[in-house]
Coordinates of C-alpha atoms and ligand atoms in Angstrom, one line a residue:
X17 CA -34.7 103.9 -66.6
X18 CA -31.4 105.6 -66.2
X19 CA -31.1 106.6 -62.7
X20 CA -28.3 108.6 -62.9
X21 CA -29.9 110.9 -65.6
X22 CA -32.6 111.7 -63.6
X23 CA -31.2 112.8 -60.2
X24 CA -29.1 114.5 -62.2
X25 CA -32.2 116.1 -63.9
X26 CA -33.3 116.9 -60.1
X27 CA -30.1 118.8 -59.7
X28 CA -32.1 122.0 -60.6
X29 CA -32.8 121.8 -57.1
X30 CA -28.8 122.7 -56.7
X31 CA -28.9 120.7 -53.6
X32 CA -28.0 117.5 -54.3
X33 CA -24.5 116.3 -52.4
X34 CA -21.5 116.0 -54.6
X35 CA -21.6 112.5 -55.0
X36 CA -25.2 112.6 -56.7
X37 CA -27.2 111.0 -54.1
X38 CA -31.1 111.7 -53.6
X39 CA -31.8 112.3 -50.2
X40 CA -35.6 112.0 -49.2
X41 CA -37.6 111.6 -45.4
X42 CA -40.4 109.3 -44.9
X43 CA -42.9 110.6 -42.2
X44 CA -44.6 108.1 -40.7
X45 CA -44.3 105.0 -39.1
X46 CA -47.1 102.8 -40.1
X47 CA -47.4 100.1 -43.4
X48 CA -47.1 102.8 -45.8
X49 CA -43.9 104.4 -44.0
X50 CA -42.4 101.2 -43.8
X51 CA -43.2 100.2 -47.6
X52 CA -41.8 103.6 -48.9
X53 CA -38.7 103.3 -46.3
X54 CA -37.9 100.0 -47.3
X55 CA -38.4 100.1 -51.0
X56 CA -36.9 103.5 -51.7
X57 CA -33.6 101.8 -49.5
X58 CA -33.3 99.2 -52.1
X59 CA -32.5 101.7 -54.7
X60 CA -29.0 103.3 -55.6
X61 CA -28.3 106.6 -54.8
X62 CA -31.1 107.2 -52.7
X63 CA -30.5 108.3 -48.7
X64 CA -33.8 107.1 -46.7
X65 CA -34.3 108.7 -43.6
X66 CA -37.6 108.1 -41.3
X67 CA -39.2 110.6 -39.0
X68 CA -41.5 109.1 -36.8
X69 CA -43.3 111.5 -33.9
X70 CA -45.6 108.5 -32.9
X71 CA -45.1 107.6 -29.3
X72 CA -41.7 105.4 -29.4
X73 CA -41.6 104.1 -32.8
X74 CA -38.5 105.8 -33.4
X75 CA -36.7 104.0 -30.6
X76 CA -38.3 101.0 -31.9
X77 CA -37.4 101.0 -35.3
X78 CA -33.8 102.0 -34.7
X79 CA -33.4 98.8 -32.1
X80 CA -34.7 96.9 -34.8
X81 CA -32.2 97.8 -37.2
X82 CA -29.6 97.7 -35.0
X83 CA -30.3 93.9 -35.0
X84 CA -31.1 93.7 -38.8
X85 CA -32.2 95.1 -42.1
X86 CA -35.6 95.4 -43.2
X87 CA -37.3 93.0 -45.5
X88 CA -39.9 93.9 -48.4
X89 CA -41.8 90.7 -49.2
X90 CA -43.1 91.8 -52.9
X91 CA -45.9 90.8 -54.5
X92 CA -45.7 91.2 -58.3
X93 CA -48.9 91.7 -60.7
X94 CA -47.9 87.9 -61.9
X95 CA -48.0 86.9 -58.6
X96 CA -44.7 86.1 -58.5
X97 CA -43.1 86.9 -55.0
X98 CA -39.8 88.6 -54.0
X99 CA -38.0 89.2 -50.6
X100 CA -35.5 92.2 -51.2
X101 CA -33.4 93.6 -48.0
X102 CA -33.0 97.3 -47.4
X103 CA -32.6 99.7 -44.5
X104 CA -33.4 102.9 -44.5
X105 CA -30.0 105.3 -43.4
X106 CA -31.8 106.9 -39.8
X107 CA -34.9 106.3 -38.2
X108 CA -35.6 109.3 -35.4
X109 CA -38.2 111.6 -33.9
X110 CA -36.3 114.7 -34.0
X111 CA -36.9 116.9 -37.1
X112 CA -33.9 119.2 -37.1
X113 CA -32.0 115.6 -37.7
X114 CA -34.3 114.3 -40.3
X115 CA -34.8 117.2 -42.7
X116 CA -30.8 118.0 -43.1
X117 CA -29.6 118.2 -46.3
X118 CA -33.0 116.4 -47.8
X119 CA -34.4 116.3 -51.2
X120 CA -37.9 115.5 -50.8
X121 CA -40.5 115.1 -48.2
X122 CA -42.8 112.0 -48.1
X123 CA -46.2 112.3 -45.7
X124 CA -47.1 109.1 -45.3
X125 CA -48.9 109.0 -42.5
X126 CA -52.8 109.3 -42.4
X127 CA -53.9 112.9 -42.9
X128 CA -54.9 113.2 -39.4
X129 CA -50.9 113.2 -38.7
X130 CA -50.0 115.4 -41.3
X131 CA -50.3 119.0 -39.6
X132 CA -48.2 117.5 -36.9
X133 CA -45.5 116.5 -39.3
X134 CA -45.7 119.7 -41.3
X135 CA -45.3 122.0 -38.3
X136 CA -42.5 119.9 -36.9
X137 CA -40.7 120.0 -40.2
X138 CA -41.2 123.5 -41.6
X139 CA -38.7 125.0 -40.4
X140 CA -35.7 123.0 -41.4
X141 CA -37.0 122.8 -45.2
X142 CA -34.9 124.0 -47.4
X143 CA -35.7 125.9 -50.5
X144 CA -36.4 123.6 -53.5
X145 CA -37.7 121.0 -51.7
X146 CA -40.3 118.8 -52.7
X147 CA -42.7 117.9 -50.6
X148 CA -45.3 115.0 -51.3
X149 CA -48.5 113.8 -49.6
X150 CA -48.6 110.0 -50.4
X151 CA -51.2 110.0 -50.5
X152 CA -52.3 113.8 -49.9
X153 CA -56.0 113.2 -49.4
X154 CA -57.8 115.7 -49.7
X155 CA -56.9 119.2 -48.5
X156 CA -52.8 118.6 -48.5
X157 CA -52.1 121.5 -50.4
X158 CA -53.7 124.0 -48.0
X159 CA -52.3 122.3 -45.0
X160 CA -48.6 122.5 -46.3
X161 CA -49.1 125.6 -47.8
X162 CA -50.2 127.6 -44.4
X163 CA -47.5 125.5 -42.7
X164 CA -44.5 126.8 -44.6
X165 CA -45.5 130.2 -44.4
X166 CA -43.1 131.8 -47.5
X167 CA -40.9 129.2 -48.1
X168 CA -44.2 127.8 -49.7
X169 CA -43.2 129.8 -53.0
X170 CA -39.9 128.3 -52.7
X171 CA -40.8 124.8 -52.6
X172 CA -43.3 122.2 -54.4
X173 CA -46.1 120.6 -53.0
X174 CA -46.9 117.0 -55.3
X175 CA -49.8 115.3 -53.7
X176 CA -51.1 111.4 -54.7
X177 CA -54.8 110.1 -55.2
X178 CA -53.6 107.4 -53.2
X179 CA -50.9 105.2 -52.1
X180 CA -49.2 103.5 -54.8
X181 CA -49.3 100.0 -53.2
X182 CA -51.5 97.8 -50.8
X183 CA -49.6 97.0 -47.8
X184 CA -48.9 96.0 -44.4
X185 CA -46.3 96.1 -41.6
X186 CA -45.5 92.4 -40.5
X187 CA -43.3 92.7 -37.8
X188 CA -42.5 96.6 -36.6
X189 CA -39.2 98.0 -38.3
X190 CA -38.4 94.3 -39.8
X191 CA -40.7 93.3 -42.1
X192 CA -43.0 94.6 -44.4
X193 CA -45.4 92.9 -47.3
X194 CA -46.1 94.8 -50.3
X195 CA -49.1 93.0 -51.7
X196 CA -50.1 94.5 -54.4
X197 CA -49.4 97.7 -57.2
X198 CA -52.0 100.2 -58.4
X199 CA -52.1 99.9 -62.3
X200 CA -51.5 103.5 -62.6
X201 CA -51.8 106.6 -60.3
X202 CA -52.1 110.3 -60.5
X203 CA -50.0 112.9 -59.2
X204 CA -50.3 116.6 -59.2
X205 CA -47.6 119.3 -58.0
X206 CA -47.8 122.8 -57.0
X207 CA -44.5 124.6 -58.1
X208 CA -43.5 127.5 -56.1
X209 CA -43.3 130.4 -57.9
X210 CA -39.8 131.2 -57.1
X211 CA -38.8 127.4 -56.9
X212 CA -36.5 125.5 -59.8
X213 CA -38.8 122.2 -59.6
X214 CA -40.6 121.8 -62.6
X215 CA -43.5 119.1 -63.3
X216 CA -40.7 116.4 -64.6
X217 CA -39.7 116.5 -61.1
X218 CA -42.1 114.1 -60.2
X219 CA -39.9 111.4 -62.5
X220 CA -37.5 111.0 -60.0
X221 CA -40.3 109.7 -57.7
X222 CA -41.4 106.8 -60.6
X223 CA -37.5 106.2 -61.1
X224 CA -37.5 105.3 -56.5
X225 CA -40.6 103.0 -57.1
X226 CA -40.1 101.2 -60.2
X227 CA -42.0 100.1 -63.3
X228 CA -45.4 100.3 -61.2
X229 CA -47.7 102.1 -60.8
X230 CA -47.1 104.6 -63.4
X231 CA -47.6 108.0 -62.4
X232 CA -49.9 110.1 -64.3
X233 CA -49.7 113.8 -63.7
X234 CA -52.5 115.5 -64.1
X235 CA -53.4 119.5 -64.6
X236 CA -54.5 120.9 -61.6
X237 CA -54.5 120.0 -58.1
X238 CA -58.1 120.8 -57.3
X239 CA -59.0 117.9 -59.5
X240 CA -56.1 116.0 -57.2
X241 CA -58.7 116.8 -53.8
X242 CA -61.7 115.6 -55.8
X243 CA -59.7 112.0 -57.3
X244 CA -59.0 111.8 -53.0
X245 CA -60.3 108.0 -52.3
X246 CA -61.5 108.8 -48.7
X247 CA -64.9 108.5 -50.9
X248 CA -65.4 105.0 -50.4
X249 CA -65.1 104.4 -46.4
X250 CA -67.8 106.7 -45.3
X251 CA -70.7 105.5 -47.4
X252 CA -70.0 102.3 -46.9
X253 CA -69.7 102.9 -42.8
X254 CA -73.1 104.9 -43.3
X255 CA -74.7 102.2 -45.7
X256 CA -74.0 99.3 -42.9
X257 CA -74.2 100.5 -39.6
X258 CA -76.5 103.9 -40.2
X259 CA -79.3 102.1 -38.4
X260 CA -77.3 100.4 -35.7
X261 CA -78.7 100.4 -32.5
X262 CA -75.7 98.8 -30.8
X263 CA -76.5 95.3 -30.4
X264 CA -73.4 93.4 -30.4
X265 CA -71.9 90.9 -33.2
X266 CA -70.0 87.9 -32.7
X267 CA -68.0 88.0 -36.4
X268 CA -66.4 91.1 -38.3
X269 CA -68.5 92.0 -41.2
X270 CA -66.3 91.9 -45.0
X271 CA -65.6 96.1 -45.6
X272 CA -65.6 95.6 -49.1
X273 CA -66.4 92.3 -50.6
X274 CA -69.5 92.1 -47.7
X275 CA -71.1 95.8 -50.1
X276 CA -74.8 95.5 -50.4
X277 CA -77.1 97.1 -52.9
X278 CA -77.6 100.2 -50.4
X279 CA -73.9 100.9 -49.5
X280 CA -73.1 100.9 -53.3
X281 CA -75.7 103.4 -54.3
X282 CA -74.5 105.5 -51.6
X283 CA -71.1 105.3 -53.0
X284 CA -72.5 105.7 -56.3
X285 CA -73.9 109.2 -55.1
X286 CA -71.3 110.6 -53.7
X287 CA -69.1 109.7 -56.6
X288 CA -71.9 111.5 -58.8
X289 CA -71.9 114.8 -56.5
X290 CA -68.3 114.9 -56.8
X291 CA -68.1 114.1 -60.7
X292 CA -70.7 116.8 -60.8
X293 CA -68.6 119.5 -59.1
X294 CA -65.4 118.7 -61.4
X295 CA -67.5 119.4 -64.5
X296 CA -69.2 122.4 -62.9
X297 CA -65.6 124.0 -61.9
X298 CA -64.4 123.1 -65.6
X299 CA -67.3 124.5 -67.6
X300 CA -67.0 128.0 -65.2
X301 CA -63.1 127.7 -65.1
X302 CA -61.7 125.9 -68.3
X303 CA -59.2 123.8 -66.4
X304 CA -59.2 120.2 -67.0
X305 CA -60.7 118.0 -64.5
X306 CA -61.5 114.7 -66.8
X307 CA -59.6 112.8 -64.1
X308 CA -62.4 113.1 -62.0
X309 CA -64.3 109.7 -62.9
X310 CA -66.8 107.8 -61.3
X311 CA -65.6 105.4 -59.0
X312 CA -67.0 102.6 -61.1
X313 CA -64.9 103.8 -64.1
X314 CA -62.1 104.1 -61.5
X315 CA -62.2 100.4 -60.0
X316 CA -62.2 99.5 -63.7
X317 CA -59.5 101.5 -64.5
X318 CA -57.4 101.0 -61.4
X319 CA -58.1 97.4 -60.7
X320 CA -58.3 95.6 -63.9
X321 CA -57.1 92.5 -63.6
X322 CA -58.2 92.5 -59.8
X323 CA -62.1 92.2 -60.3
X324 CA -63.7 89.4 -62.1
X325 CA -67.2 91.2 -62.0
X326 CA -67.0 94.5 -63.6
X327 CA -70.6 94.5 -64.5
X328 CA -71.7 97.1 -61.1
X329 CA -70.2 99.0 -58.5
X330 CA -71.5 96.5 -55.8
X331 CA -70.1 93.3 -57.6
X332 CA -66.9 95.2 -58.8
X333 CA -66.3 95.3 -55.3
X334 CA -67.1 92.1 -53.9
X335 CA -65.1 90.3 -56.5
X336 CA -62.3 92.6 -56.0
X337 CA -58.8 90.7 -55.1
X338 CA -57.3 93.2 -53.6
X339 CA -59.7 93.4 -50.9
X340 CA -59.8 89.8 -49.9
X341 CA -60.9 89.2 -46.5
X342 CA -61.0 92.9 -45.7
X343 CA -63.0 93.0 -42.2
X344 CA -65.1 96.0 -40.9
X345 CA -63.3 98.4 -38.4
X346 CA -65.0 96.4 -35.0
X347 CA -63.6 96.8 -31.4
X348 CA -63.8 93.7 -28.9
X349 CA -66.5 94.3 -25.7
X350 CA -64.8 91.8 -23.5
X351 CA -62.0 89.7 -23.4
X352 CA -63.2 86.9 -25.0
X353 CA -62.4 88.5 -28.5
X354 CA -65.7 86.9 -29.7
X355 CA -68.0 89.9 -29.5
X356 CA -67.5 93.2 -31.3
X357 CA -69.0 96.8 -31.9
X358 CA -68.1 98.7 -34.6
X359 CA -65.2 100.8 -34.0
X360 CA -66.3 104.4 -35.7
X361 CA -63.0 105.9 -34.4
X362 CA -61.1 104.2 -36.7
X363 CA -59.7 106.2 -40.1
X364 CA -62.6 105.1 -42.2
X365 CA -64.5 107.9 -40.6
X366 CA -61.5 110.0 -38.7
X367 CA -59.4 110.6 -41.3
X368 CA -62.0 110.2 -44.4
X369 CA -64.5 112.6 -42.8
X370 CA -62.5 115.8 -42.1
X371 CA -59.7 114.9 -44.6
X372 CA -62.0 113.8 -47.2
X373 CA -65.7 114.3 -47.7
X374 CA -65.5 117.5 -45.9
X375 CA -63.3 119.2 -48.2
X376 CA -64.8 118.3 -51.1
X377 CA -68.2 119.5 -49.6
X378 CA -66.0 122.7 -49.2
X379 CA -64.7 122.5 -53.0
X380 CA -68.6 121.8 -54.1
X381 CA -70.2 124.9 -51.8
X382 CA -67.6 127.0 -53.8
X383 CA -68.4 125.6 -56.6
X384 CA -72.5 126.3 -56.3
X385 CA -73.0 122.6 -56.1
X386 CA -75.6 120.6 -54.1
X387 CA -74.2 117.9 -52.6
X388 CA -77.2 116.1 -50.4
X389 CA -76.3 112.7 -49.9
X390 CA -72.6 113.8 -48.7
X391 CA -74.3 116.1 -46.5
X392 CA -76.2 113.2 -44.8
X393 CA -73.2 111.2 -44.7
X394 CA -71.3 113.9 -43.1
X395 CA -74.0 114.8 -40.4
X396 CA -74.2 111.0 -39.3
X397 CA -70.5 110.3 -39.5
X398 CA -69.8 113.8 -37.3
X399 CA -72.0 112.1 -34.4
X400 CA -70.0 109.1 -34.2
X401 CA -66.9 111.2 -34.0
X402 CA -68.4 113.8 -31.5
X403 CA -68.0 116.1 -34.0
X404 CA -69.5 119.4 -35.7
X405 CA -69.0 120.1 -38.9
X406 CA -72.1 121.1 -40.7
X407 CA -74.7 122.8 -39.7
X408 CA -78.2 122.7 -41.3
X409 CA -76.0 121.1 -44.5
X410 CA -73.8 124.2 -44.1
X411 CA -70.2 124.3 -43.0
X412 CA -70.7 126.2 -40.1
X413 CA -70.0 123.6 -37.1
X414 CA -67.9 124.4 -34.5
X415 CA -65.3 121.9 -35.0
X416 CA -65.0 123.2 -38.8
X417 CA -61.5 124.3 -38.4
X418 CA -59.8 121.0 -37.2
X419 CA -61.0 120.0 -41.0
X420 CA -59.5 121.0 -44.0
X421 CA -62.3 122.3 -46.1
X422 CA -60.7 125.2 -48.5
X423 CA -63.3 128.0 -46.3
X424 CA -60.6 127.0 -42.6
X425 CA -57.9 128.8 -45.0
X426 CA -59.8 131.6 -46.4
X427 CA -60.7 130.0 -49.8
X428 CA -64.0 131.5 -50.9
X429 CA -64.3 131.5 -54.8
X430 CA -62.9 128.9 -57.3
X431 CA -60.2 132.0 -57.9
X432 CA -59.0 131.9 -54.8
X433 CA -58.8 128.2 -55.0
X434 CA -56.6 128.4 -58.5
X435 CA -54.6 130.8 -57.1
X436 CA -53.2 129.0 -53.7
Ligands
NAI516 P1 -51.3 103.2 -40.7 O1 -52.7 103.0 -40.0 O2 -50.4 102.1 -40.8 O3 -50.6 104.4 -39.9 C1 -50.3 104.2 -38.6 C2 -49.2 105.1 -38.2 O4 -49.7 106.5 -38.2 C3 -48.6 104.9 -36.9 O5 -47.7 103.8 -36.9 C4 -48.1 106.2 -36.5 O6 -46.8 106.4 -37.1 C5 -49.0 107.2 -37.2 N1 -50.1 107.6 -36.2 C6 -51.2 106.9 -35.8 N2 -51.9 107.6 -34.9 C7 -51.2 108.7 -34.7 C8 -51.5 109.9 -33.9 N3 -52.5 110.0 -33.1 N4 -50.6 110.9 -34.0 C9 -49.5 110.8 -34.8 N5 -49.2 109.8 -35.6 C10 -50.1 108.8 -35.6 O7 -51.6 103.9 -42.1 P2 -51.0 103.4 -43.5 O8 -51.6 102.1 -43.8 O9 -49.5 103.6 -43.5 O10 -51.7 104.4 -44.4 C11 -51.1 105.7 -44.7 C12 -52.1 106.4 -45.6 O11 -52.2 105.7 -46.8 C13 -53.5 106.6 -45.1 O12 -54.0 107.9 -45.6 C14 -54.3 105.5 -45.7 O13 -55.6 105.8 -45.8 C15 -53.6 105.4 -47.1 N6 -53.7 104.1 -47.7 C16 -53.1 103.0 -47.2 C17 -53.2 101.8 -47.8 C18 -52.5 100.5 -47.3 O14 -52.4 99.5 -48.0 N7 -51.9 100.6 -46.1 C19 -53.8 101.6 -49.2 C20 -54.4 102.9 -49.7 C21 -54.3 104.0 -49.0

């Protein structure tokens, strides 16, 4: 791929420097942030700057590279391994710093961070930007959107069905191991009306990451909210610990490859409810929302050469690779760090809940689709968090506007929703 071409090609933008380098921002500061950082270093013509809000990971990350670069420990689909050294140009907490002069915005950060990093950044964005939730989850769009006011028309808003890689942060601001590529991923963008980025912008982002995964950019980005994965973590959280009555355990359940035949046909049904409300929206609407499979067709799809079982959603999982040793989310009762209780305040349920099953409720209610076992899902999952977001299986809860269901922004019929 010729490099040069394409930030050339991104030149549209008429802000790239003089000497043809990309500049883009990595929000965050967690194994995604530090994957994207130190991978998008390694490449030529590419400024990575990092803006992290978090506490003092700014300070952190900068003392670290005072000392040294980063290192990306790779993991290759042949299993072949490579260490490559990179470092990104600024790590810092203050946005004004971060966003001058910059390309494109990536938000990787779970979505519970993301209205923080959008309202922090908006107003030092400059037109043509391209900003990009990697992943978006669901509800991106609407967030950015309402945070950049009318620059919104001015800029493009690219969101991910997921982060490209499987990763995670070995030693803070040193070391990071990317463990394993996605087969293929999809994108879609938003292009302001009055903004020169154009789908093919999106190329510049496969040129920064390589060969893999390659990005597949689909229609729409409603069909983007539905392809969300924050799917899988609540009905399997629901399936397993549903009935728990709080005894305590003395080993971390397996998340994925521990699935029974109950958490899988609770997966199975929300993946149907949302299928359901893709083809509903296309048969009333005409836009194309094939991309929205069944998550069974998607774990075929997406890991391949991962799963040995392909047979059913419960043994897809279990046998899946990529999910070796993958424990429950379980906090420690006592010192000992021998007995546990689930921890239901981890991003299986706080980010996947409101950023996740709750919006696509949202997209579905718009829609005129029934969607009963998300419902129940939702209703369990907003005791754990303290939370209110459906009423009586309507969104009516009082704590439905920290949530990013399209009805917080005003979005009432699946016009409103094409037309953001
Ligand atoms: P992470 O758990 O490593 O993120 C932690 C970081 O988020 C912290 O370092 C901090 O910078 C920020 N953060 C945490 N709590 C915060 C708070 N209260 N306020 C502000 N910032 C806060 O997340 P990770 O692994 O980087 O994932 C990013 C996104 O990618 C998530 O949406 C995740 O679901 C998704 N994802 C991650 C995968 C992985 O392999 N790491 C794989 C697939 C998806």
């Amino acid at each position: 791929m010729d490099g040069r071409k394409l930030l050339r090609h991104f030149s549209q933008a008429e802000n790239l420097d003089a000497e043809g380098t990309l500049k883009i921002l990595v929000c965050g500061g967690g194994n995604g942030a530090h994957c994207m950082a130190a991978l998008a270093s390694s490449r030529e013509h590419v400024e990575v700057r990092v803006l992290t809000l978090y506490k003092d990971e700014a300070e952190r990350w900068t003392k670290a590279l005072n000392e040294e670069d980063m290192t990306i420990s790779i993991t290759y689909s042949d299993e072949h391994t490579e260490d490559k050294k990179s470092r990104p140009s600024l790590v810092t907490k203050d946005p004004a710093e971060a966003a001058a002069g910059i390309h494109m915005i990536f938000f990787t950060v779970p979505a519970f961070a993301h209205k923080q990093y959008l309202d922090a950044i908006s107003e030092h964005v400059l037109d043509n930007t391209l900003l990009i939730g990697m992943p978006g989850q669901a509800g991106f769009e609407f967030q950015a959107v309402e945070a950049l006011k009318g620059k919104a028309k001015k800029c493009a808003i690219a969101s991910f069905e997921s982060l490209p890689w499987a990763c995670r942060t070995v030693e803070f601001g040193r070391h990071v191991q990317l463990l394993g590529f996605k087969e293929s991923l999809c994108a879609a963008i938003l292009t302001g009306s009055e903004s020169n980025l154009t789908k093919s912008s999106l190329d510049v982002i496969q040129f920064i990451f390589g060969d893999d995964p390659q990005f597949d950019v689909i229609d729409n980005y409603v069909a983007i909210n539905l392809m969300a994965k924050s799917i899988i973590h609540p009905p399997l959280m629901y399936g397993r610990w549903g009935k728990y009555n709080g005894e305590i355990l003395e080993e971390k359940p397996l998340f994925y490859q521990g699935v029974d035949e109950t958490q899988a046909a609770l997966l199975s049904k929300v993946s149907d409810e949302v299928v359901m409300t893709a083809k509903v929206i296309q048969d009333k609407r005409k836009n194309d929302m094939s991309k929205v499979i069944h998550i069974l067709d998607w774990y075929r799809i997406y890991y391949c050469h991962e799963i040995s079982d392909h047979s059913c959603l419960k043994n897809a999982m279990q046998t899946n690779k990529a999910y070796d040793g993958l424990l429950h989310p379980m906090k420690p009762v006592d010192e000992s760090g021998k007995r546990f209780v689930p921890d239901f305040n981890y991003r299986y349920l706080k980010e996947d809940v409101p950023y996740g099953l709750v919006v696509m409720k949202g997209i579905a209610e718009i829609a005129g689709v029934d969607t009963p076992t998300i419902d129940t899902i939702i209703e369990w999952a907003q005791k754990q968090l303290n939370k209110e977001y459906i009423v009586a299986k309507h969104l009516t809860g009082k704590d439905l506007s920290e949530t990013r269901a399209p009805q917080v922004y005003g979005f009432k019929t699946l016009d409103d929703l094409f037309h953001i």
